[in-house]
PDB file of C-alpha atoms in Angstrom:
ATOM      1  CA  UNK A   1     127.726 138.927 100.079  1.00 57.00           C
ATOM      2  CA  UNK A   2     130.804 138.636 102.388  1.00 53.00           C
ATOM      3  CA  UNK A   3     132.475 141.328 100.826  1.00 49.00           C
ATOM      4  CA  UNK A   4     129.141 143.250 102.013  1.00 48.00           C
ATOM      5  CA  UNK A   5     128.935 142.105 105.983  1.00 40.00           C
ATOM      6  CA  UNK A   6     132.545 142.890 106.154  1.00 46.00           C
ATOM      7  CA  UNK A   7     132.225 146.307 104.885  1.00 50.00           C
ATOM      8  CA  UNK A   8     128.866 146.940 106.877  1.00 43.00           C
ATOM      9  CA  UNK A   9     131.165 145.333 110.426  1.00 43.00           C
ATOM     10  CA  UNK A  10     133.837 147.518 109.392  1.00 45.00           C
ATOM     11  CA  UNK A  11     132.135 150.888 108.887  1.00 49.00           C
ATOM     12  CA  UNK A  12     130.267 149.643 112.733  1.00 46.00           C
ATOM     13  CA  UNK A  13     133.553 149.004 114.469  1.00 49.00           C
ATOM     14  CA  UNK A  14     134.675 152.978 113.196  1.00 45.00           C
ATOM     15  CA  UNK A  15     131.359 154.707 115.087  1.00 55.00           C
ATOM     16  CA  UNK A  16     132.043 152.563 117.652  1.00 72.00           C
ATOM     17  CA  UNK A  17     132.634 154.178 120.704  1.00 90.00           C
ATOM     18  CA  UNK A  18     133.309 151.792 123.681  1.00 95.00           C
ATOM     19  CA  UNK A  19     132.400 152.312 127.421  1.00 97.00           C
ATOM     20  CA  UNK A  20     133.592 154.709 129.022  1.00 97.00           C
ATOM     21  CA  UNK A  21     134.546 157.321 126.088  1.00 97.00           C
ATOM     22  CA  UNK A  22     130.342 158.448 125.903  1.00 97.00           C
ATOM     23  CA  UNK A  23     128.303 160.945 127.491  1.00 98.00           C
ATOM     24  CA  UNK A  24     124.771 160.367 127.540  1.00 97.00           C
ATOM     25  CA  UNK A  25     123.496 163.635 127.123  1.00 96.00           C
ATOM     26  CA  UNK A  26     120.038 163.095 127.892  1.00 97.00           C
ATOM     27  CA  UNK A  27     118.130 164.221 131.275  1.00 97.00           C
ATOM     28  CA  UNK A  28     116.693 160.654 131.481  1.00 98.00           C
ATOM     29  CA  UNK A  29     119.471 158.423 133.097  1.00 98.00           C
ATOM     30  CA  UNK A  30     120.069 155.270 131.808  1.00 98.00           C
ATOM     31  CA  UNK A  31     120.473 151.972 133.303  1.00 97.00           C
ATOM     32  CA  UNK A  32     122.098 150.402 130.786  1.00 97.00           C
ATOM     33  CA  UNK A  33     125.100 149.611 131.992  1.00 97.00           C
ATOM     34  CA  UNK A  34     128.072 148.065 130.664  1.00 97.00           C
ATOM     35  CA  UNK A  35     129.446 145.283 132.934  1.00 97.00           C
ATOM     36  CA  UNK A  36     131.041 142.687 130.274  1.00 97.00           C
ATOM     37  CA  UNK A  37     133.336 142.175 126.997  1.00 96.00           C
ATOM     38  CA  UNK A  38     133.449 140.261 124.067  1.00 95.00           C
ATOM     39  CA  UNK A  39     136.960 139.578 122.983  1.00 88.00           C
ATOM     40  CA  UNK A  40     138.093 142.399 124.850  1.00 82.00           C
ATOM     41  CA  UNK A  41     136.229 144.598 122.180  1.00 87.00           C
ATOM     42  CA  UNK A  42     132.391 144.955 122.198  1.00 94.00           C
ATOM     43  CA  UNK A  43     130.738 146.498 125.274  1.00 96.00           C
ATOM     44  CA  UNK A  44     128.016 143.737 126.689  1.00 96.00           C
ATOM     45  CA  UNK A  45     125.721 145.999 128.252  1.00 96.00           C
ATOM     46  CA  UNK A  46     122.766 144.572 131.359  1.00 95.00           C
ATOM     47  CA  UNK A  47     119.446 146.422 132.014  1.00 96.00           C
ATOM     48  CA  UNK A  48     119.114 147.477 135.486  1.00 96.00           C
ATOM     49  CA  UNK A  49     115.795 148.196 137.266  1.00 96.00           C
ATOM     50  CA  UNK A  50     115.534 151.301 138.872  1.00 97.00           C
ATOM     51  CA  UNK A  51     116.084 150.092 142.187  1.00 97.00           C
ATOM     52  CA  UNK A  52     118.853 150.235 145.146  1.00 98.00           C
ATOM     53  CA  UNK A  53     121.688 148.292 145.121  1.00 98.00           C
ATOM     54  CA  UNK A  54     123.555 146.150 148.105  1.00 97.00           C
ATOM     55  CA  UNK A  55     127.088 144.904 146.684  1.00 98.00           C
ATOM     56  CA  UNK A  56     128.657 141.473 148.480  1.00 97.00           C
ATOM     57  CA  UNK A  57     131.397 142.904 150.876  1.00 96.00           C
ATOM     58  CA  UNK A  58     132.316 139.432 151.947  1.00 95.00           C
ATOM     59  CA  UNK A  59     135.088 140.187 149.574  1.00 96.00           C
ATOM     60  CA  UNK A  60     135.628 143.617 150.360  1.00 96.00           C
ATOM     61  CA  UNK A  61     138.018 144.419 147.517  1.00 96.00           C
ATOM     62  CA  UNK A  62     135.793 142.852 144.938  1.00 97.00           C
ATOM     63  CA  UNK A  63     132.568 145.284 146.453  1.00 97.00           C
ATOM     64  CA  UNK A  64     134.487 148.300 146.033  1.00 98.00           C
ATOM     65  CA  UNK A  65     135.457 147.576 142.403  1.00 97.00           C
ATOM     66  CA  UNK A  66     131.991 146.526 141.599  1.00 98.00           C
ATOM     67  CA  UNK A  67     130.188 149.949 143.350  1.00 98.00           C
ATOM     68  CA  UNK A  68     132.978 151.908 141.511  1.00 98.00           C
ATOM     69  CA  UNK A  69     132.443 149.984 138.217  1.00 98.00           C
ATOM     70  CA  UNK A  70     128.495 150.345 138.768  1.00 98.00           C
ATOM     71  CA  UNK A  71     129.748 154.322 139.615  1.00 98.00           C
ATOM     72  CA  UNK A  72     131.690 155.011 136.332  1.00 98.00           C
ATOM     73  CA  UNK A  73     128.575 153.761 134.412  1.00 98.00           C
ATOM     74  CA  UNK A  74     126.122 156.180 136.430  1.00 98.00           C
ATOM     75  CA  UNK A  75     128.242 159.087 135.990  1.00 98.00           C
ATOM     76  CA  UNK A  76     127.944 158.432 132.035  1.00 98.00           C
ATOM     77  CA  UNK A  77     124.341 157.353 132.095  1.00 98.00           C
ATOM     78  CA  UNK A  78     122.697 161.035 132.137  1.00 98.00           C
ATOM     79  CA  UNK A  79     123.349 164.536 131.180  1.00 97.00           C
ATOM     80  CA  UNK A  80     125.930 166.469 133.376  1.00 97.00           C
ATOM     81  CA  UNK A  81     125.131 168.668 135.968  1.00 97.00           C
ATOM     82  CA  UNK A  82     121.807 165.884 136.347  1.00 98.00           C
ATOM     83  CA  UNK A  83     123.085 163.671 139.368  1.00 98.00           C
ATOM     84  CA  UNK A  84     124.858 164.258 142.130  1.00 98.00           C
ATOM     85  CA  UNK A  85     126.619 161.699 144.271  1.00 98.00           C
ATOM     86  CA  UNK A  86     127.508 161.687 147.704  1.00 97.00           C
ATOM     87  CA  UNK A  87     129.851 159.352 149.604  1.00 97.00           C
ATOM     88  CA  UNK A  88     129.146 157.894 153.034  1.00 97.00           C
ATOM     89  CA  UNK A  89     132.645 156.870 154.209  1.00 96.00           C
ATOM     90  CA  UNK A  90     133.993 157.981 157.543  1.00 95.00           C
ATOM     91  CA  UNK A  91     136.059 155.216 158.333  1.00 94.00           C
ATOM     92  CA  UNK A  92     138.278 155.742 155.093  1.00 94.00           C
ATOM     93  CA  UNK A  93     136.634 159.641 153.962  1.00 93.00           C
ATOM     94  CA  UNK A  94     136.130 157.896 150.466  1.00 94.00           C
ATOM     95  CA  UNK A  95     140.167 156.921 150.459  1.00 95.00           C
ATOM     96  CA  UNK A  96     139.223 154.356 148.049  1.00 96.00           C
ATOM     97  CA  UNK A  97     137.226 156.316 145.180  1.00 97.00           C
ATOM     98  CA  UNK A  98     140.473 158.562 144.891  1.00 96.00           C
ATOM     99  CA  UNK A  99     140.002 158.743 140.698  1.00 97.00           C
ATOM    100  CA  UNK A 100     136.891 160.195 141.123  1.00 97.00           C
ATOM    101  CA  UNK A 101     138.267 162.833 143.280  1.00 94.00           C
ATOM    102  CA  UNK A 102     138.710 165.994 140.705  1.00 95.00           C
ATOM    103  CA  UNK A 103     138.288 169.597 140.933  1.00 95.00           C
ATOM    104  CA  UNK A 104     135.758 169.481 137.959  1.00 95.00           C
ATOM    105  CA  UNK A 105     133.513 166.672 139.698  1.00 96.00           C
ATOM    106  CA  UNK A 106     133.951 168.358 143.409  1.00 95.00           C
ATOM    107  CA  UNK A 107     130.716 169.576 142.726  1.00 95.00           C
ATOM    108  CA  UNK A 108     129.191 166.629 141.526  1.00 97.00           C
ATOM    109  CA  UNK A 109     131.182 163.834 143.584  1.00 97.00           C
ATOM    110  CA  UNK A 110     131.464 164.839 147.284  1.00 95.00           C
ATOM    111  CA  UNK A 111     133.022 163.085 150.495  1.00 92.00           C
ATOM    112  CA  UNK A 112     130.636 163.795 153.354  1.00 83.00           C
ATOM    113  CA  UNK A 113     131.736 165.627 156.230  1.00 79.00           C
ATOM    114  CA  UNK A 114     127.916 165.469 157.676  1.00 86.00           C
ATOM    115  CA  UNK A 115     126.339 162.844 160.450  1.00 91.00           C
ATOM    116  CA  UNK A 116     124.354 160.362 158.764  1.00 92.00           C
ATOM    117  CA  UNK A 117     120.989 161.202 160.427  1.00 92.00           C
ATOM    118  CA  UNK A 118     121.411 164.579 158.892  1.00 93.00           C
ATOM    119  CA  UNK A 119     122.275 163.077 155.151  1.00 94.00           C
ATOM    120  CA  UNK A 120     119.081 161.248 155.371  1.00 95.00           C
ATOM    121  CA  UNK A 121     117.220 163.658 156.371  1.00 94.00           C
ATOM    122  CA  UNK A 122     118.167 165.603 153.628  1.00 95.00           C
ATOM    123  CA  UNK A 123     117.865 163.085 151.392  1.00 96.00           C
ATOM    124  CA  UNK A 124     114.333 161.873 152.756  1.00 96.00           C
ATOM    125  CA  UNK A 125     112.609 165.097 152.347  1.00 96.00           C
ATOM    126  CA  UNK A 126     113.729 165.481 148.574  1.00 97.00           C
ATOM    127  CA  UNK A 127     112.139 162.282 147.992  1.00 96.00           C
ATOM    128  CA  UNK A 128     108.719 164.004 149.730  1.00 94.00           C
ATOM    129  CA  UNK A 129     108.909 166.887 147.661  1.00 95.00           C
ATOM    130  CA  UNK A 130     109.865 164.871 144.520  1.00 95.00           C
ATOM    131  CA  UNK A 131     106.834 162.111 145.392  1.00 92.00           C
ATOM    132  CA  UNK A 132     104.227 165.267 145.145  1.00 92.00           C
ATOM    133  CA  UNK A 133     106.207 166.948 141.849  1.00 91.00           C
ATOM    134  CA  UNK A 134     106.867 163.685 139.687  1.00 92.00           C
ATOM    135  CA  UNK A 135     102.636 163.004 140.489  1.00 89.00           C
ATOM    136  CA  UNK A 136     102.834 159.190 140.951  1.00 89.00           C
ATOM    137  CA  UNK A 137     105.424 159.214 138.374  1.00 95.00           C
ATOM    138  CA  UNK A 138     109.178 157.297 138.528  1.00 97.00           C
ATOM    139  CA  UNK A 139     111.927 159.977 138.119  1.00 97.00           C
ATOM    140  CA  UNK A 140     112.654 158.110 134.455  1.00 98.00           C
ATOM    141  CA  UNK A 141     109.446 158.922 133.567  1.00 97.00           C
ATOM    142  CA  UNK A 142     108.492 162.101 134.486  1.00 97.00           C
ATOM    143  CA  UNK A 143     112.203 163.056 133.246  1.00 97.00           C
ATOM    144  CA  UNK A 144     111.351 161.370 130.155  1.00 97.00           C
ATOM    145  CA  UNK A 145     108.010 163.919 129.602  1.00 96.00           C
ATOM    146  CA  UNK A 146     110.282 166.549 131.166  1.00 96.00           C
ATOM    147  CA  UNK A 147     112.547 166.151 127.832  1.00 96.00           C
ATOM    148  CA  UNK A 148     109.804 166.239 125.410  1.00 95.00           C
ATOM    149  CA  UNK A 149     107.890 169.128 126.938  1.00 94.00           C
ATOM    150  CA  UNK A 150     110.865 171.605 127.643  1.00 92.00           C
ATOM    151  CA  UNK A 151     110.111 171.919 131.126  1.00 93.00           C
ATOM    152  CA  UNK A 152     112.974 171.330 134.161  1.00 94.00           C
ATOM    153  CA  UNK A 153     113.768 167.977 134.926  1.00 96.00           C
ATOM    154  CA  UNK A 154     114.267 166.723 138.353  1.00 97.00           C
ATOM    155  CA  UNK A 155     118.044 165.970 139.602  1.00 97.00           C
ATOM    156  CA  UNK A 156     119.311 162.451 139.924  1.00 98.00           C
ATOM    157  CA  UNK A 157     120.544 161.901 143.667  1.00 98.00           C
ATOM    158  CA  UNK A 158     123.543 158.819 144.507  1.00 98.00           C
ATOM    159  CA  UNK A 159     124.260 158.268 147.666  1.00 98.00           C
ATOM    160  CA  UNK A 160     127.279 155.649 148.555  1.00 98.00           C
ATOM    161  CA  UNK A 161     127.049 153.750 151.904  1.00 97.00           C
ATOM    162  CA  UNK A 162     130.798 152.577 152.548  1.00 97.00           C
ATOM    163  CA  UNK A 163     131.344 152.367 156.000  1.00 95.00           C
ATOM    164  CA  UNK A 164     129.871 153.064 159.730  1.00 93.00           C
ATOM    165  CA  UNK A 165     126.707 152.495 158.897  1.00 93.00           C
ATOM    166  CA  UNK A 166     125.438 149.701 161.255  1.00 89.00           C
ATOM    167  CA  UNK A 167     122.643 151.325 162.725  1.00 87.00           C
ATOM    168  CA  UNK A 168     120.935 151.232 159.165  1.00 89.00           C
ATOM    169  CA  UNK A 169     121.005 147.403 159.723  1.00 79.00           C
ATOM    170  CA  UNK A 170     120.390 146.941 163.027  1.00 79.00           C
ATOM    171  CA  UNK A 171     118.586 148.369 166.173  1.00 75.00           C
ATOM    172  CA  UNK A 172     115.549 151.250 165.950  1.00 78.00           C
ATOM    173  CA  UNK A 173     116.508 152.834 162.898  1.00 83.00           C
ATOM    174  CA  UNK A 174     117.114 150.313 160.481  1.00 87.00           C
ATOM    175  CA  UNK A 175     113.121 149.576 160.656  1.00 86.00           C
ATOM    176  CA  UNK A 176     113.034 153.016 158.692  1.00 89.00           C
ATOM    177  CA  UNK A 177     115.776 152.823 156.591  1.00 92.00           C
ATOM    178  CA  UNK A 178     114.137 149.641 155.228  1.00 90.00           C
ATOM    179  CA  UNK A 179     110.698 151.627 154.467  1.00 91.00           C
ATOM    180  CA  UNK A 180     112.862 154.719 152.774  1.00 94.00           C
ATOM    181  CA  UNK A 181     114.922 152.027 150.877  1.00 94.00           C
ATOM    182  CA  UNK A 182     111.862 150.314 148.989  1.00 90.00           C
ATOM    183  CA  UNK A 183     111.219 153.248 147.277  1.00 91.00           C
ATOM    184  CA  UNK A 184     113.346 155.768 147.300  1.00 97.00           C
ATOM    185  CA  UNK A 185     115.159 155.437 144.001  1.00 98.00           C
ATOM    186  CA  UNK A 186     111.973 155.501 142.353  1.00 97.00           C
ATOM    187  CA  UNK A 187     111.727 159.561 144.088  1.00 96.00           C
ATOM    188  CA  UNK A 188     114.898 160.715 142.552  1.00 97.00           C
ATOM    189  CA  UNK A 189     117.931 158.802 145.619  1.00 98.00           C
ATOM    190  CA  UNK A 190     119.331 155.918 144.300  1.00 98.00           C
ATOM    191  CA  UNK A 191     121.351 154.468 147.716  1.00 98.00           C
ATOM    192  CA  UNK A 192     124.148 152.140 147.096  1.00 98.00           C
ATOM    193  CA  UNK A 193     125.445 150.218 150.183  1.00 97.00           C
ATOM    194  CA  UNK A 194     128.251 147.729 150.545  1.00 97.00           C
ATOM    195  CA  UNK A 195     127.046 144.779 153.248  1.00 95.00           C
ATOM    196  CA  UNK A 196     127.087 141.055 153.558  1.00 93.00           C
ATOM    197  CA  UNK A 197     123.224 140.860 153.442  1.00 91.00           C
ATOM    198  CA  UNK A 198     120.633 141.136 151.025  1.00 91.00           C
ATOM    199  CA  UNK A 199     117.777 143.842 151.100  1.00 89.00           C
ATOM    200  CA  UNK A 200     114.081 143.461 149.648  1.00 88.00           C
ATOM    201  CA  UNK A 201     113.362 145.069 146.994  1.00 88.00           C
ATOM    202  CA  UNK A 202     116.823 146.111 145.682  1.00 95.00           C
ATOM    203  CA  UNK A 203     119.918 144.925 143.111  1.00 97.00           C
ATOM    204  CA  UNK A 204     121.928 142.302 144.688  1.00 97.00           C
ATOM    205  CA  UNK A 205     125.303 142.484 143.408  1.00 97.00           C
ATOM    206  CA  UNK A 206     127.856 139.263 144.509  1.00 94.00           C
ATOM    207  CA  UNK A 207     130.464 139.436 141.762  1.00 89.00           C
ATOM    208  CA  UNK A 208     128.635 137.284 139.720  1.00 91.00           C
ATOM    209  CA  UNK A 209     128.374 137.433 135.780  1.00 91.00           C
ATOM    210  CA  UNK A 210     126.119 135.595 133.609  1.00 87.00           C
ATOM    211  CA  UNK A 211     126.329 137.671 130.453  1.00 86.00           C
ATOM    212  CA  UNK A 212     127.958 137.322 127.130  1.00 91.00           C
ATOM    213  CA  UNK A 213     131.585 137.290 127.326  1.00 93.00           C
ATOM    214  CA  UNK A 214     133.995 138.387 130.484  1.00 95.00           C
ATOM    215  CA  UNK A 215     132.785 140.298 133.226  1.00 95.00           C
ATOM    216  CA  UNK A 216     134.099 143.795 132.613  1.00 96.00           C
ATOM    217  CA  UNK A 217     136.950 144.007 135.528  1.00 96.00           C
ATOM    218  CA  UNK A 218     137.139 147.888 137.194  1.00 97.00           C
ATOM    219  CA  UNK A 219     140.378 149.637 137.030  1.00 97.00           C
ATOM    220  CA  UNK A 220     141.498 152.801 138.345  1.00 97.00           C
ATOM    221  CA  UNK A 221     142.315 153.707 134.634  1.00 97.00           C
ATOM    222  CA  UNK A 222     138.966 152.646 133.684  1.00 98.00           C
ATOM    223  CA  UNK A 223     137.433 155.460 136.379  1.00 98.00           C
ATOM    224  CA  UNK A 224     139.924 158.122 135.364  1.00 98.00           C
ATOM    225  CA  UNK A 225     138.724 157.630 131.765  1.00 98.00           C
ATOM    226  CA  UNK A 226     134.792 157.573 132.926  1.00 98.00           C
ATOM    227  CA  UNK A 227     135.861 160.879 134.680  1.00 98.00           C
ATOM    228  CA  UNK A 228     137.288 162.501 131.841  1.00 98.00           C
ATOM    229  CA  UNK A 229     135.055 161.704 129.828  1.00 98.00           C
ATOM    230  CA  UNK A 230     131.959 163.251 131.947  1.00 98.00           C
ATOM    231  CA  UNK A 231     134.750 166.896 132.164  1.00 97.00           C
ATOM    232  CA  UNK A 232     134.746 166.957 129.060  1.00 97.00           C
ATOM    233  CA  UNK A 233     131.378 167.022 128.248  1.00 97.00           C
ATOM    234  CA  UNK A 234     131.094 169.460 131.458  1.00 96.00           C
ATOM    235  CA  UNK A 235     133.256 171.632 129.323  1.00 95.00           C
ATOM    236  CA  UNK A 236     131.272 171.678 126.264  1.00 94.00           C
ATOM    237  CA  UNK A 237     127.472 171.662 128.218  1.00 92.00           C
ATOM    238  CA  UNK A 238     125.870 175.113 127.219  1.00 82.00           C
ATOM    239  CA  UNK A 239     122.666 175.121 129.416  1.00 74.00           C
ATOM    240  CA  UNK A 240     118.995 175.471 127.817  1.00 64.00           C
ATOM    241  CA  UNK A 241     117.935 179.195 127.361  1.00 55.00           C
ATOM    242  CA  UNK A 242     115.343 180.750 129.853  1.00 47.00           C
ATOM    243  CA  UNK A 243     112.454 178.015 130.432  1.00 52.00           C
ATOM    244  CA  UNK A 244     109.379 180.457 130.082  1.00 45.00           C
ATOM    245  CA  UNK A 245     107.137 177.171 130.399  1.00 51.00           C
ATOM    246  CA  UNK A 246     107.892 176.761 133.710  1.00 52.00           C
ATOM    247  CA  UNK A 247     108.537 180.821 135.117  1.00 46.00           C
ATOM    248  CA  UNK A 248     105.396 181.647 133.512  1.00 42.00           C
TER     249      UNK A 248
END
C-alpha cells in the first residue's frame, strides 16, 4: 500500500507545475491565487471574491510586494490578450513595478501618462457599457457562458492606484469614487489601491497570512518569471477563427 501512495505522490510531484510557470488559458479569470508554501514546494492557493482590493501601506515596502505578488497572480489567472492593466503612479511613473516593464507586455501593462479624472472616466463608462452587455451578469459569469457559447468575451480591466491619489479619499470626489468602487469589479475594472484605510465592500490586504504553510514572499525574480511565463504563452496564442455568432 505504501509502495502505491508513493508512486501515486511521485507521478503528482512530475505534472506538477508550481506558481508562476502556468498560463491559464481560459477567458474566465481566476481568483485563485497563490499566496503561500508548504515546505517551500506545494503552491497553497486562497479564493478571492471578485471585489477591489486596498493593500496596508503603513508599511509601504510590504504594500508594494503584496499588490505586485497579487499582480503576478492576475496576469496568470486568464487568457492573454484578456486583461489589461494600467498603473496610476505619478509620483514614481511605476519605478517600482520595473519587472513588469517589457516590450511584449507594453501593450498589456502600461504606466499612465493621463490625469486621473480622465482614467476614470474612461474606465467608468466601460463599466456602463459592460453593466447593459453582461445583462445583470458578473464579468466571471457572463465570460463563463461567453466560453461555452463561442461568442466574444468581455476584457478584464486592472487599474493600480500607487500614488497622488488623495482626492479619491478625501474632499468632493471621493463621495463618487466610493459609489464606482462598490461595484465596479463586478463590470469588468478591478481597482487596486495602496492606502492606510479600509474601503467597504472590497479585499483588505495587511500582510497578514492565515493559510497553510508560509506566506508566499514576492521577489523581483518571482515577477520576471510570472512575466515570462504570460510571453510565452503570448507567443504561442493563435486567436479563434472568425466568430460568425456574433457578426451575424
Amino acid at each position: 500500500q505504501l509502495a502505491i501512495v508513493q508512486e501515486k505522490v511521485k507521478k503528482m510531484m512530475e505534472d506538477y507545475h508550481p506558481f508562476p510557470t502556468v498560463q491559464n488559458n481560459s477567458v474566465v479569470m481566476s481568483h485563485n491565487y497563490t499566496l503561500g508554501r508548504i515546505e517551500n514546494r506545494l503552491d497553497v492557493r486562497v479564493e478571492l471574491p471578485l471585489q477591489n482590493i486596498v493593500f496596508n501601506d503603513t508599511d509601504r515596502q510590504s504594500a508594494l510586494n503584496n499588490m505586485k505578488l497579487y499582480l503576478a497572480n492576475a496576469l496568470l489567472s486568464v487568457q492573454v490578450k484578456q486583461l489589461t492593466v494600467e498603473i496610476f503612479d505619478p509620483k514614481n511613473m511605476g519605478s517600482d513595478f520595473v519587472e513588469f516593464s517589457t516590450p511584449e507586455l507594453k501593450p498589456y501593462i502600461s504606466i499612465n501618462k493621463t490625469r486621473l479624472e480622465d482614467i476614470l472616466k474612461v474606465y467608468k463608462k466601460y463599466s456602463q457599457d459592460n453593466i447593459l452587455e453582461l445583462d445583470n451578469k458578473d464579468i466571471d459569469t457572463f465570460n463563463k457562458i461567453a466560453e461555452e457559447q463561442e461568442i466574444v468575451p468581455r476584457e478584464y480591466k486592472l487599474l493600480l492606484l500607487v500614488s497622488e491619489f488623495d482626492k479619491l479619499e478625501k474632499g468632493e470626489e471621493a463621495d463618487l469614487f466610493k459609489e464606482y468602487f462598490k461595484f465596479s469589479a463586478t463590470s469588468g475594472v478591478m481597482i487596486w489601491m495602496l492606502s492606510s484605510k479600509k474601503h467597504p465592500n472590497s479585499i483588505w490586504v495587511d500582510g497578514s497570512y492565515n493559510g497553510d504553510g508560509a506566506a508566499l514572499q514576492y521577489t523581483k525574480e518571482l515577477g520576471k518569471e510570472a512575466v515570462a511565463t504570460y510571453t510565452k504563452a503570448l507567443a504561442n496564442f493563435k486567436d479563434r477563427g472568425i466568430d460568425y455568432k456574433t457578426k451575424f
